[in-house]
mmCIF file of C-alpha atoms in Angstrom:
data_model
loop_
_atom_site.group_PDB
_atom_site.id
_atom_site.type_symbol
_atom_site.label_atom_id
_atom_site.label_comp_id
_atom_site.label_asym_id
_atom_site.label_seq_id
_atom_site.Cartn_x
_atom_site.Cartn_y
_atom_site.Cartn_z
ATOM 1 C CA MET B 19 -66.806 -115.703 66.099
ATOM 2 C CA ASN B 20 -65.022 -112.338 66.428
ATOM 3 C CA PHE B 21 -65.239 -109.849 63.604
ATOM 4 C CA ASP B 22 -61.744 -108.494 62.878
ATOM 5 C CA ILE B 23 -62.029 -105.388 60.715
ATOM 6 C CA THR B 24 -58.252 -105.115 60.453
ATOM 7 C CA GLN B 25 -58.007 -108.493 58.707
ATOM 8 C CA TYR B 26 -60.501 -107.444 56.070
ATOM 9 C CA GLU B 27 -58.700 -104.158 55.587
ATOM 10 C CA ASP B 28 -55.506 -106.096 54.888
ATOM 11 C CA TYR B 29 -57.306 -108.278 52.334
ATOM 12 C CA ALA B 30 -58.741 -105.205 50.643
ATOM 13 C CA LYS B 31 -55.326 -103.536 50.600
ATOM 14 C CA GLN B 32 -53.663 -106.594 49.070
ATOM 15 C CA PHE B 33 -56.416 -106.930 46.482
ATOM 16 C CA GLY B 34 -56.097 -103.249 45.568
ATOM 17 C CA GLU B 35 -52.346 -103.595 45.184
ATOM 18 C CA LYS B 36 -52.796 -106.584 42.878
ATOM 19 C CA ILE B 37 -55.303 -104.655 40.791
ATOM 20 C CA ILE B 38 -52.884 -101.743 40.535
ATOM 21 C CA ASP B 39 -50.029 -104.111 39.572
ATOM 22 C CA PHE B 40 -52.271 -105.814 37.004
ATOM 23 C CA LEU B 41 -53.695 -102.608 35.563
ATOM 24 C CA PRO B 42 -50.738 -101.837 33.208
ATOM 25 C CA SER B 43 -50.956 -105.350 31.754
ATOM 26 C CA LEU B 44 -54.702 -104.989 31.269
ATOM 27 C CA ILE B 45 -54.338 -101.601 29.598
ATOM 28 C CA GLY B 46 -51.510 -102.973 27.420
ATOM 29 C CA ALA B 47 -53.671 -105.943 26.419
ATOM 30 C CA ILE B 48 -56.612 -103.673 25.501
ATOM 31 C CA LEU B 49 -54.338 -101.392 23.462
ATOM 32 C CA THR B 50 -52.781 -104.430 21.769
ATOM 33 C CA LEU B 51 -56.279 -105.715 20.906
ATOM 34 C CA VAL B 52 -57.474 -102.382 19.516
ATOM 35 C CA ILE B 53 -54.293 -101.664 17.556
ATOM 36 C CA GLY B 54 -54.130 -105.282 16.416
ATOM 37 C CA PHE B 55 -57.641 -105.200 14.925
ATOM 38 C CA TRP B 56 -56.806 -101.917 13.180
ATOM 39 C CA ILE B 57 -53.610 -103.430 11.717
ATOM 40 C CA ILE B 58 -55.530 -106.553 10.578
ATOM 41 C CA LYS B 59 -58.127 -104.316 8.917
ATOM 42 C CA VAL B 60 -55.375 -102.401 7.108
ATOM 43 C CA ILE B 61 -53.651 -105.635 5.998
ATOM 44 C CA ASN B 62 -56.957 -107.022 4.685
ATOM 45 C CA ARG B 63 -57.443 -103.863 2.632
ATOM 46 C CA LEU B 64 -53.915 -104.114 1.239
ATOM 47 C CA VAL B 65 -54.500 -107.772 0.332
ATOM 48 C CA LYS B 66 -57.726 -106.846 -1.438
ATOM 49 C CA LYS B 67 -56.013 -104.034 -3.355
ATOM 50 C CA PHE B 68 -53.205 -106.399 -4.324
ATOM 51 C CA PHE B 69 -55.646 -108.948 -5.738
ATOM 52 C CA ASP B 70 -57.647 -106.214 -7.492
ATOM 53 C CA LYS B 71 -54.505 -105.183 -9.414
ATOM 54 C CA LYS B 72 -53.627 -108.782 -10.324
ATOM 55 C CA ASP B 73 -55.635 -111.062 -12.563
ATOM 56 C CA TYR B 74 -55.880 -113.987 -10.157
ATOM 57 C CA ASP B 75 -58.718 -116.447 -9.964
ATOM 58 C CA LEU B 76 -61.531 -115.247 -7.682
ATOM 59 C CA THR B 77 -61.572 -118.599 -5.931
ATOM 60 C CA LEU B 78 -57.903 -118.278 -4.974
ATOM 61 C CA GLU B 79 -58.291 -114.633 -3.920
ATOM 62 C CA LYS B 80 -61.192 -115.355 -1.524
ATOM 63 C CA PHE B 81 -59.568 -118.389 0.013
ATOM 64 C CA ILE B 82 -56.179 -116.702 0.632
ATOM 65 C CA ALA B 83 -57.854 -113.538 1.992
ATOM 66 C CA ASP B 84 -59.884 -115.583 4.494
ATOM 67 C CA LEU B 85 -56.820 -117.608 5.491
ATOM 68 C CA ILE B 86 -54.747 -114.481 6.128
ATOM 69 C CA ASN B 87 -57.557 -112.868 8.118
ATOM 70 C CA TRP B 88 -58.037 -115.866 10.437
ATOM 71 C CA THR B 89 -54.302 -116.416 10.888
ATOM 72 C CA LEU B 90 -53.764 -112.801 11.931
ATOM 73 C CA LYS B 91 -56.666 -112.940 14.384
ATOM 74 C CA ILE B 92 -55.263 -116.089 16.032
ATOM 75 C CA LEU B 93 -51.824 -114.455 16.361
ATOM 76 C CA LEU B 94 -53.457 -111.374 17.884
ATOM 77 C CA PHE B 95 -55.265 -113.551 20.418
ATOM 78 C CA VAL B 96 -51.964 -115.127 21.450
ATOM 79 C CA LEU B 97 -50.326 -111.682 21.826
ATOM 80 C CA VAL B 98 -53.191 -110.379 23.985
ATOM 81 C CA ILE B 99 -53.136 -113.421 26.285
ATOM 82 C CA THR B 100 -49.353 -113.115 26.622
ATOM 83 C CA GLN B 101 -49.696 -109.423 27.418
ATOM 84 C CA LEU B 102 -51.986 -110.329 30.319
ATOM 85 C CA GLY B 103 -49.122 -112.268 31.912
ATOM 86 C CA VAL B 104 -49.836 -115.841 30.818
ATOM 87 C CA GLU B 105 -46.556 -117.674 30.215
ATOM 88 C CA SER B 106 -45.867 -118.877 26.678
ATOM 89 C CA ALA B 107 -45.281 -122.484 27.750
ATOM 90 C CA SER B 108 -48.550 -122.587 29.687
ATOM 91 C CA LEU B 109 -50.331 -120.902 26.789
ATOM 92 C CA VAL B 110 -49.018 -123.486 24.317
ATOM 93 C CA ALA B 111 -50.176 -126.295 26.597
ATOM 94 C CA VAL B 112 -53.623 -124.730 27.017
ATOM 95 C CA ILE B 113 -53.951 -124.094 23.283
ATOM 96 C CA GLY B 114 -52.872 -127.664 22.570
ATOM 97 C CA ALA B 115 -55.434 -129.118 24.946
ATOM 98 C CA ALA B 116 -58.123 -126.710 23.722
ATOM 99 C CA GLY B 117 -57.212 -127.500 20.132
ATOM 100 C CA LEU B 118 -57.629 -131.202 20.740
ATOM 101 C CA ALA B 119 -61.010 -130.682 22.433
ATOM 102 C CA VAL B 120 -62.217 -128.285 19.766
ATOM 103 C CA GLY B 121 -60.911 -130.577 17.034
ATOM 104 C CA LEU B 122 -62.924 -133.484 18.403
ATOM 105 C CA ALA B 123 -65.986 -131.296 18.785
ATOM 106 C CA LEU B 124 -65.655 -129.678 15.361
ATOM 107 C CA GLN B 125 -64.642 -132.587 13.163
ATOM 108 C CA GLY B 126 -67.149 -131.474 10.570
ATOM 109 C CA SER B 127 -65.661 -127.969 10.407
ATOM 110 C CA LEU B 128 -62.146 -129.358 10.055
ATOM 111 C CA ALA B 129 -63.378 -131.635 7.250
ATOM 112 C CA ASN B 130 -64.942 -128.596 5.573
ATOM 113 C CA PHE B 131 -61.636 -126.721 5.855
ATOM 114 C CA ALA B 132 -59.753 -129.652 4.339
ATOM 115 C CA GLY B 133 -62.396 -129.830 1.626
ATOM 116 C CA GLY B 134 -61.862 -126.174 0.848
ATOM 117 C CA VAL B 135 -58.129 -126.763 0.472
ATOM 118 C CA LEU B 136 -58.784 -129.715 -1.889
ATOM 119 C CA ILE B 137 -61.185 -127.632 -3.974
ATOM 120 C CA LEU B 138 -58.552 -124.912 -4.240
ATOM 121 C CA LEU B 139 -55.829 -127.370 -5.257
ATOM 122 C CA LEU B 140 -57.801 -129.654 -7.564
ATOM 123 C CA ARG B 141 -59.998 -126.857 -8.985
ATOM 124 C CA PRO B 142 -63.041 -128.890 -10.060
ATOM 125 C CA PHE B 143 -64.850 -125.566 -10.468
ATOM 126 C CA LYS B 144 -64.314 -121.817 -9.979
ATOM 127 C CA VAL B 145 -66.399 -118.782 -9.197
ATOM 128 C CA GLY B 146 -68.909 -118.209 -12.038
ATOM 129 C CA ASP B 147 -69.141 -121.862 -13.117
ATOM 130 C CA TRP B 148 -72.567 -123.566 -13.299
ATOM 131 C CA ILE B 149 -72.354 -126.861 -11.396
ATOM 132 C CA SER B 150 -74.575 -129.615 -10.072
ATOM 133 C CA ALA B 151 -73.651 -130.993 -6.649
ATOM 134 C CA GLN B 152 -75.395 -132.329 -3.545
ATOM 135 C CA GLY B 153 -78.736 -132.201 -5.356
ATOM 136 C CA VAL B 154 -78.348 -128.485 -6.130
ATOM 137 C CA ASP B 155 -77.799 -126.802 -9.508
ATOM 138 C CA GLY B 156 -76.448 -123.275 -9.548
ATOM 139 C CA SER B 157 -73.769 -120.733 -10.399
ATOM 140 C CA VAL B 158 -70.807 -120.644 -7.989
ATOM 141 C CA LYS B 159 -70.970 -117.326 -6.134
ATOM 142 C CA GLU B 160 -68.256 -117.819 -3.555
ATOM 143 C CA ILE B 161 -65.794 -120.448 -2.286
ATOM 144 C CA SER B 162 -64.843 -119.742 1.304
ATOM 145 C CA ILE B 163 -62.778 -121.730 3.820
ATOM 146 C CA PHE B 164 -65.674 -123.813 5.117
ATOM 147 C CA ASN B 165 -68.424 -123.715 2.483
ATOM 148 C CA THR B 166 -69.344 -122.896 -1.097
ATOM 149 C CA ARG B 167 -72.280 -120.653 -2.048
ATOM 150 C CA LEU B 168 -74.356 -121.246 -5.192
ATOM 151 C CA ILE B 169 -77.009 -119.056 -6.800
ATOM 152 C CA THR B 170 -79.736 -121.319 -8.206
ATOM 153 C CA PHE B 171 -81.824 -120.759 -11.317
ATOM 154 C CA GLY B 172 -84.575 -119.287 -9.113
ATOM 155 C CA ASN B 173 -82.065 -116.813 -7.571
ATOM 156 C CA GLN B 174 -81.917 -118.630 -4.218
ATOM 157 C CA GLU B 175 -78.612 -118.907 -2.404
ATOM 158 C CA ALA B 176 -77.517 -122.450 -1.516
ATOM 159 C CA VAL B 177 -74.726 -123.036 1.011
ATOM 160 C CA ILE B 178 -72.923 -126.372 0.652
ATOM 161 C CA PRO B 179 -70.231 -127.533 3.137
ATOM 162 C CA ASN B 180 -66.857 -128.020 1.437
ATOM 163 C CA GLY B 181 -66.325 -131.394 3.160
ATOM 164 C CA LYS B 182 -69.341 -132.960 1.412
ATOM 165 C CA LEU B 183 -68.676 -131.082 -1.799
ATOM 166 C CA SER B 184 -65.101 -132.381 -2.114
ATOM 167 C CA ASN B 185 -66.093 -136.003 -1.443
ATOM 168 C CA ASP B 186 -69.061 -136.358 -3.786
ATOM 169 C CA ASN B 187 -69.846 -136.187 -7.488
ATOM 170 C CA ILE B 188 -69.742 -132.765 -9.155
ATOM 171 C CA ILE B 189 -70.947 -131.942 -12.656
ATOM 172 C CA ASN B 190 -69.375 -128.788 -14.082
ATOM 173 C CA TYR B 191 -71.448 -127.557 -17.048
ATOM 174 C CA THR B 192 -69.244 -124.539 -17.753
ATOM 175 C CA SER B 193 -65.657 -125.838 -17.807
ATOM 176 C CA GLN B 194 -65.661 -127.089 -21.426
ATOM 177 C CA GLY B 195 -67.194 -123.947 -22.903
ATOM 178 C CA ILE B 196 -69.569 -125.937 -25.148
ATOM 179 C CA ARG B 197 -72.355 -128.448 -24.571
ATOM 180 C CA ARG B 198 -74.108 -131.080 -26.623
ATOM 181 C CA ASN B 199 -77.898 -130.923 -26.729
ATOM 182 C CA ALA B 200 -79.744 -134.227 -27.049
ATOM 183 C CA GLN B 201 -83.487 -133.775 -27.544
ATOM 184 C CA THR B 202 -85.868 -136.719 -27.636
ATOM 185 C CA TRP B 203 -88.607 -136.538 -30.275
ATOM 186 C CA GLY B 204 -91.393 -139.101 -30.507
ATOM 187 C CA ILE B 205 -93.471 -139.529 -33.686
ATOM 188 C CA SER B 206 -96.377 -141.821 -34.537
ATOM 189 C CA TYR B 207 -95.715 -145.253 -36.068
ATOM 190 C CA ASP B 208 -97.823 -144.154 -39.067
ATOM 191 C CA CYS B 209 -95.580 -141.195 -39.870
ATOM 192 C CA ASP B 210 -92.623 -140.989 -42.256
ATOM 193 C CA ILE B 211 -89.434 -141.285 -40.190
ATOM 194 C CA LYS B 212 -87.235 -139.992 -43.026
ATOM 195 C CA LEU B 213 -89.365 -136.873 -43.479
ATOM 196 C CA ALA B 214 -89.381 -136.119 -39.735
ATOM 197 C CA LYS B 215 -85.589 -136.424 -39.600
ATOM 198 C CA GLU B 216 -85.185 -134.099 -42.587
ATOM 199 C CA ILE B 217 -87.435 -131.465 -41.015
ATOM 200 C CA LEU B 218 -85.628 -131.418 -37.683
ATOM 201 C CA LEU B 219 -82.134 -131.498 -39.186
ATOM 202 C CA LYS B 220 -82.973 -128.651 -41.538
ATOM 203 C CA LEU B 221 -84.264 -126.598 -38.608
ATOM 204 C CA VAL B 222 -81.083 -127.131 -36.618
ATOM 205 C CA ASN B 223 -78.732 -126.423 -39.537
ATOM 206 C CA GLU B 224 -80.510 -123.095 -40.150
ATOM 207 C CA GLN B 225 -79.454 -121.775 -36.732
ATOM 208 C CA ASP B 226 -76.307 -119.658 -36.724
ATOM 209 C CA THR B 227 -75.561 -120.553 -33.098
ATOM 210 C CA VAL B 228 -75.273 -124.259 -33.798
ATOM 211 C CA LEU B 229 -71.597 -125.319 -33.897
ATOM 212 C CA HIS B 230 -70.216 -127.221 -36.860
ATOM 213 C CA ASP B 231 -66.637 -128.041 -37.871
ATOM 214 C CA PRO B 232 -64.432 -128.953 -35.955
ATOM 215 C CA HIS B 233 -67.322 -130.075 -33.734
ATOM 216 C CA PRO B 234 -69.506 -133.050 -34.715
ATOM 217 C CA GLU B 235 -72.224 -132.152 -37.200
ATOM 218 C CA PRO B 236 -75.883 -132.167 -36.046
ATOM 219 C CA MET B 237 -77.442 -135.605 -36.329
ATOM 220 C CA ILE B 238 -80.681 -137.424 -35.581
ATOM 221 C CA VAL B 239 -81.046 -141.168 -34.967
ATOM 222 C CA VAL B 240 -83.837 -143.548 -33.986
ATOM 223 C CA THR B 241 -83.176 -144.609 -30.406
ATOM 224 C CA GLU B 242 -86.271 -146.562 -29.380
ATOM 225 C CA LEU B 243 -89.404 -148.249 -30.698
ATOM 226 C CA ALA B 244 -91.536 -147.336 -27.707
ATOM 227 C CA ASP B 245 -95.075 -148.443 -26.855
ATOM 228 C CA SER B 246 -96.760 -145.421 -28.418
ATOM 229 C CA SER B 247 -94.099 -143.745 -30.541
ATOM 230 C CA VAL B 248 -90.893 -144.038 -32.501
ATOM 231 C CA ASN B 249 -88.366 -142.070 -30.448
ATOM 232 C CA MET B 250 -85.553 -140.185 -32.096
ATOM 233 C CA SER B 251 -82.623 -138.290 -30.586
ATOM 234 C CA LEU B 252 -81.720 -134.932 -32.115
ATOM 235 C CA ARG B 253 -78.126 -134.003 -31.253
ATOM 236 C CA PHE B 254 -76.228 -130.767 -31.843
ATOM 237 C CA TRP B 255 -73.562 -128.643 -30.201
ATOM 238 C CA ALA B 256 -73.684 -125.045 -28.905
ATOM 239 C CA THR B 257 -71.725 -122.740 -26.638
ATOM 240 C CA ASN B 258 -72.767 -122.399 -23.011
ATOM 241 C CA ASP B 259 -74.129 -118.900 -23.696
ATOM 242 C CA ASP B 260 -76.337 -120.050 -26.584
ATOM 243 C CA TYR B 261 -77.333 -123.449 -25.237
ATOM 244 C CA TRP B 262 -80.681 -122.768 -23.556
ATOM 245 C CA ALA B 263 -82.017 -120.203 -26.030
ATOM 246 C CA LEU B 264 -81.290 -122.635 -28.839
ATOM 247 C CA HIS B 265 -82.779 -125.567 -26.921
ATOM 248 C CA TRP B 266 -86.085 -123.822 -26.294
ATOM 249 C CA TYR B 267 -86.369 -122.444 -29.837
ATOM 250 C CA VAL B 268 -85.746 -125.826 -31.496
ATOM 251 C CA LEU B 269 -88.377 -127.468 -29.290
ATOM 252 C CA GLU B 270 -91.069 -124.935 -30.137
ATOM 253 C CA GLU B 271 -90.252 -124.423 -33.811
ATOM 254 C CA GLY B 272 -89.671 -128.155 -34.348
ATOM 255 C CA LYS B 273 -93.132 -129.031 -33.073
ATOM 256 C CA ARG B 274 -94.685 -126.389 -35.339
ATOM 257 C CA ARG B 275 -92.869 -127.594 -38.469
ATOM 258 C CA LEU B 276 -93.617 -131.257 -37.827
ATOM 259 C CA GLU B 277 -97.320 -130.514 -37.447
ATOM 260 C CA GLU B 278 -97.307 -128.466 -40.671
ATOM 261 C CA GLN B 279 -96.036 -131.533 -42.545
ATOM 262 C CA GLY B 280 -98.579 -133.871 -40.917
ATOM 263 C CA ILE B 281 -96.064 -135.506 -38.558
ATOM 264 C CA VAL B 282 -97.932 -136.494 -35.393
ATOM 265 C CA ILE B 283 -96.321 -136.355 -31.969
ATOM 266 C CA PRO B 284 -98.461 -138.959 -30.186
ATOM 267 C CA PHE B 285 -99.558 -139.189 -26.570
ATOM 268 C CA PRO B 286 -99.359 -142.551 -24.744
ATOM 269 C CA GLN B 287 -101.999 -145.004 -25.992
ATOM 270 C CA ARG B 288 -103.188 -148.388 -24.805
ATOM 271 C CA ASP B 289 -105.445 -151.032 -26.413
ATOM 272 C CA VAL B 290 -107.998 -152.486 -23.934
ATOM 273 C CA HIS B 291 -109.876 -155.744 -24.748
ATOM 274 C CA VAL B 292 -113.082 -156.432 -22.771
ATOM 275 C CA PHE B 293 -114.694 -159.897 -22.618
ATOM 276 C CA ASN B 294 -118.266 -160.455 -21.469
ATOM 277 C CA GLU B 295 -119.781 -163.652 -20.062
ATOM 278 C CA SER B 296 -121.237 -164.755 -23.413
ATOM 279 C CA GLY B 297 -117.737 -164.929 -24.894
ATOM 280 C CA ALA B 298 -118.164 -161.903 -27.160
ATOM 281 C CA SER B 299 -115.486 -159.294 -27.009
ATOM 282 C CA PHE B 300 -114.793 -155.769 -28.153
ATOM 283 C CA SER B 301 -111.792 -153.513 -27.926
ATOM 284 C CA ALA B 302 -111.315 -149.916 -26.994
ATOM 285 C CA LYS B 303 -108.345 -147.646 -27.433
ATOM 286 C CA GLN B 304 -107.192 -145.250 -24.733
#
C-alpha cells in the first residue's frame, strides 16, 4: 500500500475550505443564541413588570410567564438551527419525528401540562388557598406548567404533578371564606345532657369570632349513644382566619367548664364477667 501525501493534503485542504465556509454560519448561530437569550431575558422582565402593575391572579401570571418563556426558547432553537444551514422543510420533519418520539416518552409530562391548563381554566384553587389533594394538606405556593407546589403545616414543600392533581379529588378549605366547625363531645350516661348542652352553647355564644346571622346559629345535638358515652356534636361557623384559634380554645375551655359542673367526659369502659368451674361468677369493670 503506497502512502500518497498529496492525497491527504487535498483532503485537508478541502476540509479547511469547508470549515472556512461554515465559520460565518457558526458565528452567526452563536451570536443569534447569545442575543436571543438576552432578548428573552428582557421580555421576561417586561412581562413580570406588566403583571406587577396589573392586579391579575398569581396563578395566571405564573402560568403565562412560563408559557411565554418556553415558547420563546423553542423559537430561538429553531432560528439557531436554521442559521447553521439546516433547511426549514428538513427541520420541520425532524422536529415532527422528534416530537412524536418525545411525546411517547414523556406522556406523563404532557399529561401534567394538560393538567396545568385545566387547573388554569377551571380554577379549583389559586395561589394562597389551603387545599387537600393527593394525601397532602397545604397552602398553594405556586402553580407552574407541570406541577403545583404546596407548603404543608410543618413548613415542608410538597410538589404534586398537575396531571394527577387535575384528575383527582381536591378539597379547597379557603374558597368559601368561612368554615363550619363540628366538634364531638362525649359525656357519661349518668350526666345531665341538657346541662352539658347549655354549658357548651353558652361558651360558643360568648366568643366574638363565632358567626351568627345570616349564618346558621351555633347548635348542639346528640348524635350517638355509644358504648361508653353519649356523643354530642357542637356546631358553629367561623371565618378561615379565626377557625383554628376558636377550635382549640373551645376544646380546652369546654372541658374545663364541664368538669367544674360535674359533667364527666368518660374513657372507654367494658364490663367483664368471669365464670369459674364451680359455677360462681363475678364481674369486673375495665
